[in-house]
Coordinates of C-alpha atoms in Angstrom, one line a residue:
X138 CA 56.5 -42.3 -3.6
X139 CA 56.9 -43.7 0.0
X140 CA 59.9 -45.5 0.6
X141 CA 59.7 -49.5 0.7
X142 CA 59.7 -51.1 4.0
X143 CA 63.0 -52.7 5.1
X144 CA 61.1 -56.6 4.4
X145 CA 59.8 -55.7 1.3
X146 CA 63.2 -55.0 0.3
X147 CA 64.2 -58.4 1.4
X148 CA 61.9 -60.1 -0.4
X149 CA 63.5 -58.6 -3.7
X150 CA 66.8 -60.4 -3.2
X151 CA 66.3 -64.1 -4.1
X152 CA 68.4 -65.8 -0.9
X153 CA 65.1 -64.9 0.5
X154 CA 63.4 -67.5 -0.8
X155 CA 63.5 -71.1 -0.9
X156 CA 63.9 -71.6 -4.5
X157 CA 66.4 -68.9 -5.0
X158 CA 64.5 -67.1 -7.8
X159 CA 66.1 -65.9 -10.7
X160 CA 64.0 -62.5 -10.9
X161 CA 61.8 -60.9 -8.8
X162 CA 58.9 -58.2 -9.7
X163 CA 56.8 -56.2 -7.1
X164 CA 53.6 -55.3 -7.6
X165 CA 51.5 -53.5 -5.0
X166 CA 48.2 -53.3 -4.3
X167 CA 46.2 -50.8 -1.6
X168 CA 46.4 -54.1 0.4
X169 CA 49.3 -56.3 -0.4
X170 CA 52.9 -56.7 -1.9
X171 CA 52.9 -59.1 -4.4
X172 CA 56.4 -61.1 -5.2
X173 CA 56.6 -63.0 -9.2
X174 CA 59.5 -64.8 -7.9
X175 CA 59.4 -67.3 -11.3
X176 CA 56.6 -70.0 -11.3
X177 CA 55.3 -68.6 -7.9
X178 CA 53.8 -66.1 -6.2
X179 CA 54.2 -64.7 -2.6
X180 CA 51.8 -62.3 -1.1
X181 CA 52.4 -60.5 1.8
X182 CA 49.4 -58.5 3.5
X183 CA 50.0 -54.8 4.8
X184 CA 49.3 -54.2 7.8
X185 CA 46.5 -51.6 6.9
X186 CA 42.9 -51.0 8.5
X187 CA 41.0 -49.5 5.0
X188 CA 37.4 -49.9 7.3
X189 CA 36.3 -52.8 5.1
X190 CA 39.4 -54.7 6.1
X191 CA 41.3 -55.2 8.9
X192 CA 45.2 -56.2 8.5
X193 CA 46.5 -54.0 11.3
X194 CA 48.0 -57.1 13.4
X195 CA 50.4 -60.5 12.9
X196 CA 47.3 -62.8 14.0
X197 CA 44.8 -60.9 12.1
X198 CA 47.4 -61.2 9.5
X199 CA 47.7 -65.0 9.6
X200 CA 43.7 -65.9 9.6
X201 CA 43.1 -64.1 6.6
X202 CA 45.9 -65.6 4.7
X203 CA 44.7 -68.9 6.0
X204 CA 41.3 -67.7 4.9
X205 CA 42.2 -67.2 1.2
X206 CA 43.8 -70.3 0.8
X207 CA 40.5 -71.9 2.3
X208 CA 38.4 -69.7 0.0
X209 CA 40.4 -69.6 -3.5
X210 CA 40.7 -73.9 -3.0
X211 CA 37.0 -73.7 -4.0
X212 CA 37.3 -73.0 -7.3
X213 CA 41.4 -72.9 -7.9
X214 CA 42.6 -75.9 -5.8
X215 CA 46.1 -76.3 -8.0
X216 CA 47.2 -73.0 -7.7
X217 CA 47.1 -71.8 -4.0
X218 CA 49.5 -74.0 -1.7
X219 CA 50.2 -72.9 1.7
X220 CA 50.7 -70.4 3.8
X221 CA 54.4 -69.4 4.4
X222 CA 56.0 -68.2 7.9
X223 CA 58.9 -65.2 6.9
X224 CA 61.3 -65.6 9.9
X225 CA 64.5 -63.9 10.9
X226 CA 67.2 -65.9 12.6
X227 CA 70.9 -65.7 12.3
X228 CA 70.7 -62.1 11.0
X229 CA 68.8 -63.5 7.7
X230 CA 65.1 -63.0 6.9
X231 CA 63.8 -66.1 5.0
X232 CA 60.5 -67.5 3.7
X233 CA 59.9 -70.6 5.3
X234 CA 63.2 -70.5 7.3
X235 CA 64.0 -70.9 11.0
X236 CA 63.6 -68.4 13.8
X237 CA 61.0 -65.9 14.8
X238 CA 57.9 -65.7 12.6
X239 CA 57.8 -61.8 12.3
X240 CA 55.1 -62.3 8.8
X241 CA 53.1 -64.5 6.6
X242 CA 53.1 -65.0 2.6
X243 CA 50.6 -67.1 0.8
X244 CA 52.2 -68.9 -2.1
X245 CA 50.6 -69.7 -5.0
X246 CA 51.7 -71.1 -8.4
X247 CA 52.4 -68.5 -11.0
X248 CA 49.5 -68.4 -13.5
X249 CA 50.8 -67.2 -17.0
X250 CA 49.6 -63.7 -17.7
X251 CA 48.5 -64.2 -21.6
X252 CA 45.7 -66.8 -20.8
X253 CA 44.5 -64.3 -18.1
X254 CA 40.5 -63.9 -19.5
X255 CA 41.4 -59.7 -20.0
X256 CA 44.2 -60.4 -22.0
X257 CA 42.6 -63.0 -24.2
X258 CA 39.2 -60.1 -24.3
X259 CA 42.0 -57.6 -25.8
X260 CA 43.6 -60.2 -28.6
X261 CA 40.0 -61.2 -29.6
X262 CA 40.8 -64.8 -28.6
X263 CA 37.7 -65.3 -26.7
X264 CA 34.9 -67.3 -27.8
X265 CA 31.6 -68.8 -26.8
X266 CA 32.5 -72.0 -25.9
X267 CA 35.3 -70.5 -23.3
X268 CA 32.0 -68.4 -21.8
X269 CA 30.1 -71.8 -21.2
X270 CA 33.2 -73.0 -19.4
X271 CA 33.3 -70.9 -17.2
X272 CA 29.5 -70.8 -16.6
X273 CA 29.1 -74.5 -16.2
X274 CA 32.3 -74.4 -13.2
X275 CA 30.1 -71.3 -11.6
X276 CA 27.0 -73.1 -11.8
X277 CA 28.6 -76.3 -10.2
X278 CA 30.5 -74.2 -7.1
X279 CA 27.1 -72.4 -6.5
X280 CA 25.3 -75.2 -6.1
X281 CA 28.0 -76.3 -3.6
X282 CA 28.8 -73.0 -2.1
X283 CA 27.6 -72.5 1.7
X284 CA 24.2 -71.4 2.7
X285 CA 23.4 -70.4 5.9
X286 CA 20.7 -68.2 7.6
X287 CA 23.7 -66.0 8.5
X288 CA 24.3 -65.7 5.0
X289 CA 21.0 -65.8 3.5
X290 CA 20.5 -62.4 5.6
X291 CA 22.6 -60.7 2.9
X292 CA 19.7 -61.3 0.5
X293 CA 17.3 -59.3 2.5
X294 CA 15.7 -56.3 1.1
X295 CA 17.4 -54.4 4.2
X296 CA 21.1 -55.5 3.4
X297 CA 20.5 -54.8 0.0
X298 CA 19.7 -51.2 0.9
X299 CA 22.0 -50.7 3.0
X300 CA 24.7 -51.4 0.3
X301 CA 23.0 -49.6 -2.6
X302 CA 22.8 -46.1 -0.1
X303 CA 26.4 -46.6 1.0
X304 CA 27.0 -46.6 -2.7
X305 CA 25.5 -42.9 -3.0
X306 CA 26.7 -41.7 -0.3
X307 CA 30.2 -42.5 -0.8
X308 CA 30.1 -41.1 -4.2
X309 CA 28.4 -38.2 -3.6
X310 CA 32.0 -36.5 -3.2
X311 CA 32.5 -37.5 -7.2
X312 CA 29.6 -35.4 -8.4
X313 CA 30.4 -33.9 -11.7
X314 CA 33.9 -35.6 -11.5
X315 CA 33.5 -38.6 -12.1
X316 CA 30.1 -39.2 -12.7
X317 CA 27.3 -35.9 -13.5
X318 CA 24.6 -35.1 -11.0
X319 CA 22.0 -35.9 -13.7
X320 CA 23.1 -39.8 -14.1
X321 CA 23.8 -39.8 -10.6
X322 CA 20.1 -39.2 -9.8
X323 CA 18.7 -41.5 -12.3
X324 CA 20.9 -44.3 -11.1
X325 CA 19.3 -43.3 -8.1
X326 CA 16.3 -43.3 -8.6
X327 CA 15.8 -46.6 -10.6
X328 CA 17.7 -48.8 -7.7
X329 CA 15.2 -47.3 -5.0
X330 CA 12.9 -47.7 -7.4
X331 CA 13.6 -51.1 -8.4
X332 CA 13.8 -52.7 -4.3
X333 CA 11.0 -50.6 -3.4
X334 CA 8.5 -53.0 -6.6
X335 CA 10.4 -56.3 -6.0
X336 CA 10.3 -56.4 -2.7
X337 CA 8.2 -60.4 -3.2
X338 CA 11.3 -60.9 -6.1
X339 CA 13.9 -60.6 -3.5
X340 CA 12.0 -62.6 -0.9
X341 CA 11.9 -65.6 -3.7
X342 CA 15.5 -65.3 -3.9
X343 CA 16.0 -66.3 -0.6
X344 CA 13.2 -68.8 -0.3
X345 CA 14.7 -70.5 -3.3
X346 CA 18.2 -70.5 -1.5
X347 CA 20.0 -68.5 -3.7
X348 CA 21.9 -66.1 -1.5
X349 CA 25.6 -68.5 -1.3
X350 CA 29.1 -67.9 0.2
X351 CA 30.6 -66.3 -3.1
X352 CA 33.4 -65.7 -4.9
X353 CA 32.9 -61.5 -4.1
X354 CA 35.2 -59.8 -6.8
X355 CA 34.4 -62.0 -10.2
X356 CA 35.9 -60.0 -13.4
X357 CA 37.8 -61.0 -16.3
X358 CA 40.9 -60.4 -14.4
X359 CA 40.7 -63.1 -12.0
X360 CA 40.0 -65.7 -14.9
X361 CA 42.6 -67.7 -16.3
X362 CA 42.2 -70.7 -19.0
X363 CA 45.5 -72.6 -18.0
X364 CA 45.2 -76.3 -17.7
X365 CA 41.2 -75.8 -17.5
X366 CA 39.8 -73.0 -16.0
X367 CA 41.4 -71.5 -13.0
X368 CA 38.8 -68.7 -10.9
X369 CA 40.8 -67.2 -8.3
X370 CA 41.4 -64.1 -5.8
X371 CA 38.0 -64.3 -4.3
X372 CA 37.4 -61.6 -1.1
X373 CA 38.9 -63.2 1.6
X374 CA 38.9 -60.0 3.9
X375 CA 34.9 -59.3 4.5
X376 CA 32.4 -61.9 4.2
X377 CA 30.2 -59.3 3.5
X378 CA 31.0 -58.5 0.0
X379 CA 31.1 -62.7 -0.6
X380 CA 27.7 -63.2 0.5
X381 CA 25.0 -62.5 -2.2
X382 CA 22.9 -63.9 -4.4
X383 CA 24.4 -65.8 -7.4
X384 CA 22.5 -63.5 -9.5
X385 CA 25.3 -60.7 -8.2
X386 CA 28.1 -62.7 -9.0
X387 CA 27.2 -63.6 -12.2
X388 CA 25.6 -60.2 -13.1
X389 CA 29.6 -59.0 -11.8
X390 CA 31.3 -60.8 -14.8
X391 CA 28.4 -59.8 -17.4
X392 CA 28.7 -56.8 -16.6
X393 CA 32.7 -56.9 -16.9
X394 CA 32.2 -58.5 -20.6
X395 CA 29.7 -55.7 -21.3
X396 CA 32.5 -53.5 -20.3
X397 CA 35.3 -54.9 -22.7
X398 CA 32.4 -53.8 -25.7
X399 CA 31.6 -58.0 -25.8
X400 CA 28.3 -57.8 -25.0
X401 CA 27.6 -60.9 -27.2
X402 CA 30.2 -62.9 -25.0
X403 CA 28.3 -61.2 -22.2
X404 CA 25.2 -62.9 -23.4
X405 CA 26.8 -66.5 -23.5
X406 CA 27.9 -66.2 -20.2
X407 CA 24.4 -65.7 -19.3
X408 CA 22.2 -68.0 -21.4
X409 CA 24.8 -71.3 -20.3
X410 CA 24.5 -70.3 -16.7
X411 CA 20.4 -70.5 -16.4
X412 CA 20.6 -73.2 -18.9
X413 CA 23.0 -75.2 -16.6
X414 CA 21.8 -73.9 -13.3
X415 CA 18.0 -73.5 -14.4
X416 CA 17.9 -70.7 -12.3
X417 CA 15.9 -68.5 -14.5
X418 CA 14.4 -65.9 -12.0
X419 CA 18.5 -64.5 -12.3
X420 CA 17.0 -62.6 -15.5
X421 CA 15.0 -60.7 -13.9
X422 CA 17.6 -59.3 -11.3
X423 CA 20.1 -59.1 -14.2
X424 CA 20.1 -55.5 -15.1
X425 CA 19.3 -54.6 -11.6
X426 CA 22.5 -56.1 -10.5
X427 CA 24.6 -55.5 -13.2
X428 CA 24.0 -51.7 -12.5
X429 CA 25.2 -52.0 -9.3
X430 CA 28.2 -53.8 -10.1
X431 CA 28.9 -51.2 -12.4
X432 CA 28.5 -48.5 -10.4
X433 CA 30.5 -50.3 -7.3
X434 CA 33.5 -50.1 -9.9
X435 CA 33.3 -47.0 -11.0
X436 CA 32.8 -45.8 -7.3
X437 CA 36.2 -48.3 -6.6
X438 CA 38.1 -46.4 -9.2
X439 CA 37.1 -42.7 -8.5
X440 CA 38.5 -43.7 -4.7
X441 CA 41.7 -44.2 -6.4
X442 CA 41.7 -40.2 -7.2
X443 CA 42.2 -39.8 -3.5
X444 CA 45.6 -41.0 -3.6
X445 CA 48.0 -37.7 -3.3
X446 CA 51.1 -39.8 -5.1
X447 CA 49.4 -40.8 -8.6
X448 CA 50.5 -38.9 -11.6
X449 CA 48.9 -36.7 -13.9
X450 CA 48.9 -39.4 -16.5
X451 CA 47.4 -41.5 -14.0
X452 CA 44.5 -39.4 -12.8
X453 CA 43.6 -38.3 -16.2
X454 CA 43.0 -42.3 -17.1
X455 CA 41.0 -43.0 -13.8
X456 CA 38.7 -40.4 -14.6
X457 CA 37.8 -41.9 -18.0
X458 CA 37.7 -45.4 -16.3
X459 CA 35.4 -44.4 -13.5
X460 CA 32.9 -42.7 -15.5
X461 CA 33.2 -45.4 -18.0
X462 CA 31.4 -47.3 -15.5
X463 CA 29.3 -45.1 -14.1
X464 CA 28.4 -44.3 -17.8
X465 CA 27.9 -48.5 -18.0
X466 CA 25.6 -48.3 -14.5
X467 CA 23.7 -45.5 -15.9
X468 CA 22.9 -47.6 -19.4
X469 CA 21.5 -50.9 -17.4
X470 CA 18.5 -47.9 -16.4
X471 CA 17.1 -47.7 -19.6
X472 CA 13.8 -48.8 -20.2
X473 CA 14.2 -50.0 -23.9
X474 CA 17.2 -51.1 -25.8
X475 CA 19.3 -48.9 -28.8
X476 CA 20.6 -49.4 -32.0
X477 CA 23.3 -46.6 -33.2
X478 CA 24.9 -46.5 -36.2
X479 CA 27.7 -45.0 -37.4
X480 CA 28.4 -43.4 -40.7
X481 CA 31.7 -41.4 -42.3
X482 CA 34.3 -42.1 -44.5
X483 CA 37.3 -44.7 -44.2
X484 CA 39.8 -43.8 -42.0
X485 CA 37.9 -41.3 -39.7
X486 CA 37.6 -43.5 -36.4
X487 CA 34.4 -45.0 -37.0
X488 CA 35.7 -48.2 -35.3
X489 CA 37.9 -47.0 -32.7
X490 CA 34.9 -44.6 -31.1
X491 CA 31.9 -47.9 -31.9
X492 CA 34.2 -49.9 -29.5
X493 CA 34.8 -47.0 -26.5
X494 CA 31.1 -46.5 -26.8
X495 CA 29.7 -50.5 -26.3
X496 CA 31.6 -50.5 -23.6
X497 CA 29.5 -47.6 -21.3
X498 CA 26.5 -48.3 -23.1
X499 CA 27.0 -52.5 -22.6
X500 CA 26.2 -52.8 -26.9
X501 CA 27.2 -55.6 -28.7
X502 CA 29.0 -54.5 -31.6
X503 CA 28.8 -55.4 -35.0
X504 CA 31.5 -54.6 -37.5
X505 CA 30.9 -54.1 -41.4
X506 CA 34.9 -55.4 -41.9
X507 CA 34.8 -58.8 -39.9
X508 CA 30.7 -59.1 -41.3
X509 CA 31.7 -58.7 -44.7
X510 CA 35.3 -61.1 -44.2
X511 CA 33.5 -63.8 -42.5
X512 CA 31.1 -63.9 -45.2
X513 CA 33.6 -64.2 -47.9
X514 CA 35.6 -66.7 -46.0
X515 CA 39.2 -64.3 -45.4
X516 CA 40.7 -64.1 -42.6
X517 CA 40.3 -61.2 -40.4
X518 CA 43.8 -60.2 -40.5
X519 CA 44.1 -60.7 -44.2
X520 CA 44.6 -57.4 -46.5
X521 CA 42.2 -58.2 -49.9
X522 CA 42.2 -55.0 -52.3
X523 CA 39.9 -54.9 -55.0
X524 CA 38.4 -52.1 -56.6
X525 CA 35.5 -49.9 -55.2
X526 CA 32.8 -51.8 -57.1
X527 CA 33.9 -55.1 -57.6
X528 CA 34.6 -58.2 -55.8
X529 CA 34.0 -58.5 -52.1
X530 CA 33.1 -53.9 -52.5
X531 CA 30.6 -54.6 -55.3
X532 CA 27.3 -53.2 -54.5
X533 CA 25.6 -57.0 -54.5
X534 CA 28.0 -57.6 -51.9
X535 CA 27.9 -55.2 -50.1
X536 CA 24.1 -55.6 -49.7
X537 CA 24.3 -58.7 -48.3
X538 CA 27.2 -57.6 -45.5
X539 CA 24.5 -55.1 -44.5
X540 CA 22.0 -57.6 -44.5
X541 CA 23.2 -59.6 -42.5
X542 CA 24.8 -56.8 -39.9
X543 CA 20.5 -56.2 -39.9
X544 CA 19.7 -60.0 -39.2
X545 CA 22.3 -59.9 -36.3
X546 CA 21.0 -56.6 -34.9
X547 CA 17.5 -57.7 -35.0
X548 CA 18.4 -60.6 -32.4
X549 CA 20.5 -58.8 -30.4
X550 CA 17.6 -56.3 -30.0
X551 CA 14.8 -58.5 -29.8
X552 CA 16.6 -60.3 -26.6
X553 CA 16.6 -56.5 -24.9
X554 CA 20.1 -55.9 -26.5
X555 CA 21.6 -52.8 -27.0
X556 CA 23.7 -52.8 -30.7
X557 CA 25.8 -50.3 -32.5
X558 CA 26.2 -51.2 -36.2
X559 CA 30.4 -50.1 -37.2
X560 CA 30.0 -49.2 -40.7
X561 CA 29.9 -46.7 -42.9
X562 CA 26.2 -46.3 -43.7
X563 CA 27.3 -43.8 -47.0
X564 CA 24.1 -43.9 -48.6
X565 CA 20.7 -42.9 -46.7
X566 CA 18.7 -45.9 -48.2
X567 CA 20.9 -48.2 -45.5
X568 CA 20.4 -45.7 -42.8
X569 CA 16.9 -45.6 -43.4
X570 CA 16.8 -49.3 -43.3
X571 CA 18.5 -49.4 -39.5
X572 CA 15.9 -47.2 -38.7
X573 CA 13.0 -48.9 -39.4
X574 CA 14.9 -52.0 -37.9
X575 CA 15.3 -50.2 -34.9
X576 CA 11.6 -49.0 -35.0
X577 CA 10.4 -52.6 -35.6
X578 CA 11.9 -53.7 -32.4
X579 CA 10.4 -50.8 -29.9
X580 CA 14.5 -49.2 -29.6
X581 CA 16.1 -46.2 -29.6
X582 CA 17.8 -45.0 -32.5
X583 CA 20.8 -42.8 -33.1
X584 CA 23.2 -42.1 -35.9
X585 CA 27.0 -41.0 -35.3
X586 CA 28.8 -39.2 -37.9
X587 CA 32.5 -39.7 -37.8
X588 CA 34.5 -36.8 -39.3
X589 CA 38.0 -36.1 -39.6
X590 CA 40.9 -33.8 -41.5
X591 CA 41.9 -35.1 -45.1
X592 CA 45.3 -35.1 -43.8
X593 CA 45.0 -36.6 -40.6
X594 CA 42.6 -39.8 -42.5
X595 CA 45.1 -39.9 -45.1
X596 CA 47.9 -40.3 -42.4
X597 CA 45.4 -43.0 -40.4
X598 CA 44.8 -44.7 -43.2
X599 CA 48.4 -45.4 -44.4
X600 CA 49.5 -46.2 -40.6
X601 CA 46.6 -49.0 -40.5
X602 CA 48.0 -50.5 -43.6
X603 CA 51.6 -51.0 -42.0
X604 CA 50.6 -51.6 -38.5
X605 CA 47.5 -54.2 -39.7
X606 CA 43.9 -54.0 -38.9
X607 CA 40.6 -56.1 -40.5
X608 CA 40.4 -53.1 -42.6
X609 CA 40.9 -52.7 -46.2
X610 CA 40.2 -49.3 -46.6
X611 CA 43.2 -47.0 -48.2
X612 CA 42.7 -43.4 -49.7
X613 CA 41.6 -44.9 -53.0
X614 CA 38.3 -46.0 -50.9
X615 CA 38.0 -42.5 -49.2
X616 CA 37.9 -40.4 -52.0
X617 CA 35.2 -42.7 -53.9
X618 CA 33.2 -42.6 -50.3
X619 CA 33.5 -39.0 -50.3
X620 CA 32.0 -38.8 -53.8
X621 CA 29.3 -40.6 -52.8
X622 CA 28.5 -39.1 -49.3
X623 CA 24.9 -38.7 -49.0
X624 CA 24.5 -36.0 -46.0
X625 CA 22.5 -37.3 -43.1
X626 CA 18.6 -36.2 -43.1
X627 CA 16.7 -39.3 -41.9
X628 CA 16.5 -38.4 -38.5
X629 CA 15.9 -35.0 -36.5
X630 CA 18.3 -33.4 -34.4
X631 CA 18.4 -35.2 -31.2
X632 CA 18.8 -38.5 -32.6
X633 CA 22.4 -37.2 -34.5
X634 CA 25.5 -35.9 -33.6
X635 CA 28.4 -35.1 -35.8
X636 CA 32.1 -35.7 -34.3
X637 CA 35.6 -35.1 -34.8
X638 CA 37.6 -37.7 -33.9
X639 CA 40.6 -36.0 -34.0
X640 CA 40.1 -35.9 -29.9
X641 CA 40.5 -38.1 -27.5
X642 CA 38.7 -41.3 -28.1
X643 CA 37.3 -40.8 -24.6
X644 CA 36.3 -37.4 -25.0
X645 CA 34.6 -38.0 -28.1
X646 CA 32.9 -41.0 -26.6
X647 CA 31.5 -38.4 -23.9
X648 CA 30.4 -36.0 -26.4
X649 CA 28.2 -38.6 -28.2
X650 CA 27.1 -39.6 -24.3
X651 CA 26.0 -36.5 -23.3
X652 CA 24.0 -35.9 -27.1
X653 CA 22.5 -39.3 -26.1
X654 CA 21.5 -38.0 -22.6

C-alpha cells in the first residue's frame, strides 16, 4: 500500500485537533480521508482529478467543501457544521489553528454506526413505518429542491442517453467478468428500448417539473435514524449526477432495499412516497430506473477491480458484489414477475441461498420459520421443540403456515412482485399448489432443490442450535423429512435445478441464475 502523506499522518495524532480526541480512525475513500476523531468527523479531500471530479487544487478544494456543507444542510442540517482551515504555524499543523491555511476539513457530528439504515437492514430491525419516514422527508425536500431550466435539461431524452451509453461503454471491459455478454445485451436492449417508446413519458416528466437538484447517491448507507432521520453525503462534486428526476432518486433506494433481499421494505418505500407526493407517473419509470441504478453500481464496483493494491480476498468479494447488481439490473428486464420455491431437507441451506438470491432477482422473501412463529405468537429468536407431528409441526398447522406463505405471495405477485417462498415444500401436493398460484397470476415459476452431505447437515444443524437462528429444525426433523421426501416431478426440466450447497453461497446463487437464464 502507498505510503500516507505526511498531513494525513498529522491528523492521527490528537494535538491536531481542537478537541484533543481520545482516538482516531482513518478511513479512506478513492476521494477523501476520513478522521472518527470521537463525536466528530473531519474530511479532508485529495487532491485527485477521477474525470467526474475535480480536487486537483486548494481553491477547487475549498468550494467543494463549502458545497457539501451547503448541499447535505438540505436534508441533515444538525450534523454538518463548518468548514475547517488546517494551518501550519510555529512548526505545528492544526485544525482550525493560526498560520498558513495549507487545507480544508469539513466537520460534521459523528453519527452512531448501529442506527446507520444498512446495519439496521442486517439485524432485521427495520420496519414499515421507518420506510414511510424516510419517504415523507424525501417527498417534502423534493418538493423544495431547486428546479431550474438548467436542471430540467438532465431530464431530456438526450441526457438520459447519454448516461445510459456511457454506462455500456464503460463496462464493456467487464464482459464475462463481471457481468456475461448475454445479460449485458438484454440490459441493453430493453434501456434503448424503453427511451426509444417513452419518449412523450419523459417529456411529461419535465413538463410536470419533476427533474430537481437531488440528493445523487441515495442508499441505505447514507441513512441514519438518530434523533429523527438524518440523509446525508449527497454528491457534492458533479451536479450532474444530483440532477434527475425524483423518480431516480427514489428508484436509487428501492432498488438498494431490493438489494438487501427486502423487497417488501422496498415496496413501502414506494407506496408512501406517491401517496405523500401523489406523484404517480414515478411507477411507470420505476423499473426503468431502478435498472439503471442497479447497473450504475455494479459498473461502480467492477471499477474497483482496477485497483492494482486490493487483495485476493478483496477481488474475489467485488466480483460477487458487482454481478450481484448487474444480476439485480438484469432482473428489473423481465416482462412478468416469479415465484421460486425452494424445497430440501432441514439444514441444507435452503435459507441462506433464498436470501443471496432475492437480492439479484429484487424478490420479496417469505420464510416458512418466521410464517409459521408469527402465527403462533413466539418470538422469532425463540427455540420451541415439539415433535414432528404435533403442536406448531402438526400437519393442520402446518397447512395453515403454507397458506398463508400462498396468501402473501399472491399480493406480492399480483402488484408485479417477484417472491421466493423459503420452505421446505416436502410433499408435491404444496408444490403443486405454488404452481398453480404462480400460474393464476401470469408469473414464472421455478423450484430449487437444496441438497447437502448427511454429515455436513448434521454438523449445520447442531451449529444453528448453539449459535441461534428462527429455526427449529435439528436431526430429529431431518431424518423424518427425509422419510417423507417426495422427489420433485411437477415441473419439467427448465423450470428445476437441483444444488449443493456445500459451495459458496454465491456460487450456488449463480448456478440457479444461469438455470434461470
Amino acid at each position: 500500500m502507498p505510503e500516507l502523506p505526511e498531513l494525513v499522518k498529522t491528523l492521527l495524532k490528537p494535538e491536531a485537533y481542537p478537541e484533543t480526541p481520545g482516538q482516531i480512525e482513518l478511513v479512506q475513500t478513492q476521494m477523501s480521508f476520513v478522521f472518527l476523531a470521537d463525536e466528530y468527523v473531519y474530511k479532508v479531500k485529495k487532491p485527485v482529478d477521477l474525470g467526474y471530479l475535480d480536487y486537483t487544487t486548494l481553491d477547487k478544494r475549498l468550494f467543494f467543501c463549502q458545497q457539501e456543507i451547503k448541499l447535505n444542510r438540505r436534508l441533515c442540517p444538525e450534523v454538518y457544521l463548518d468548514v475547517m482551515p488546517i494551518t501550519t504555524g510555529n512548526g505545528k499543523i492544526s485544525i482550525g489553528g493560526q498560520g498558513k491555511i495549507i487545507e480544508y476539513a469539513v466537520k460534521m457530528r459523528r453519527l452512531p454506526r448501529e442506527a446507520m439504515l444498512d446495519v439496521l437492514l442486517g439485524k432485521n430491525q427495520v420496519s414499515g413505518e421507518m420506510m414511510t419516514g424516510i419517504a415523507r422527508k424525501l417527498a417534502e425536500f423534493h418538493r423544495k429542491a431547486e428546479s431550474s431550466t438548467e436542471i430540467s435539461a438532465f431530464g431530456k431524452l438526450d441526457a438520459i442517453t447519454v448516461n445510459t451509453d456511457e454506462n455500456f461503454t464503460q463496462t464493456e471491459k467487464y464482459l464475462s467478468t463481471t457481468i456475461s455478454e448475454k445479460k449485458y445485451g438484454r440490459i441493453k436492449d430493453y434501456t434503448d428500448n424503453f427511451t426509444r417508446e417513452n419518449a412523450s413519458l419523459f417529456r411529461k416528466r419535465l413538463e410536470e417539473g419533476r427533474i430537481r437538484d437531488c440528493h445523487g447517491d441515495l442508499h441505505a448507507a447514507h441513512i441514519c435514524f438518530s434523533d429523527g432521520i438524518c440523509i446525508y453525503d449527497c454528491i457534492e462534486f458533479n451536479d450532474r449526477f444530483r440532477y434527475c428526476d425524483v423518480a431516480s432518486e427514489i428508484a436509487f433506494l428501492a432498488m438498494d432495499l431490493d438489494h438487501y433481499g427486502r423487497a417488501d421494505l422496498s415496496h413501502h418505500l414506494v407506496s408512501a412516497y406517491v401517496d405523500e407526493s401523489r406523484d404517480e407517473g414515478l411507477l411507470k419509470l420505476l423499473d426503468f430506473y431502478k435498472c439503471y441504478r442497479a447497473y450504475v453500481r455494479g459498473k461502480v464496483e467492477s471499477f474497483k477491480l482496477d485497483d492494482p493494491y486490493i487483495s485476493g480476498a478483496e477481488k474475489r468479494h467485488l466480483l460477487d458484489v458487482a454481478s450481484s447488481y448487474f444480476d439485480l439490473a438484469h432482473a428489473y428486464t423481465g416482462s412478468r414477475p416469479l415465484l421460486l420455491i425452494t424445497t430440501g431437507l432441514a439444514g441444507t441451506g435452503k435459507s441462506v441461498l433464498a436470501q443471496a438470491l432475492a437480492k439479484r432477482l429484487g424478490a420479496a422473501v417469505i420464510s416458512s420459520d418466521v410464517t409459521r412463529k408469527n402465527l403462533a405468537g413466539i418470538p422469532l429468536a425463540e427455540h420451541h421443540f415439539e415433535e414432528f407431528d404435533s403442536g406448531i409441526y402438526s400437519a393442520a398447522f402446518s397447512r395453515l403456515t403454507y397458506d398463508r406463505m400462498f396468501a402473501g405471495a399472491k399480493r406480492i405477485l399480483g402488484e408485479g412482485g417477484s417472491v421466493i417462498l423459503d420452505a421446505c415444500f416436502i410433499k408435491a401436493d404444496e408444490r403443486r399448489k405454488a404452481k398453480r398460484l404462480a400460474e393464476e397470476a401470469n408469473a414464472g415459476f421455478f423450484i430449487v432443490e437444496c441438497t447437502l452431505d448427511e454429515p455436513l447437515a448434521r454438523q449445520r444443524l447442531a451449529r444453528r442450535l448453539e449459535e441461534g437462528s428462527v429455526s427449529d429444525g435439528r436431526w430429529e426433523v431431518y431424518q423424518e423429512q427425509k422419510r417423507r421426501f417426495e422427489p420433485v416431478v411437477e415441473v419439467p426440466s427448465p423450470n428445476y435445478v437441483i444444488i449443493d450447497t456445500s459451495q459458496p453461497v454465491d456460487k450456488a446463487a449463480k448456478e440457479v441464475l444461469d438455470k434461470l437464464d
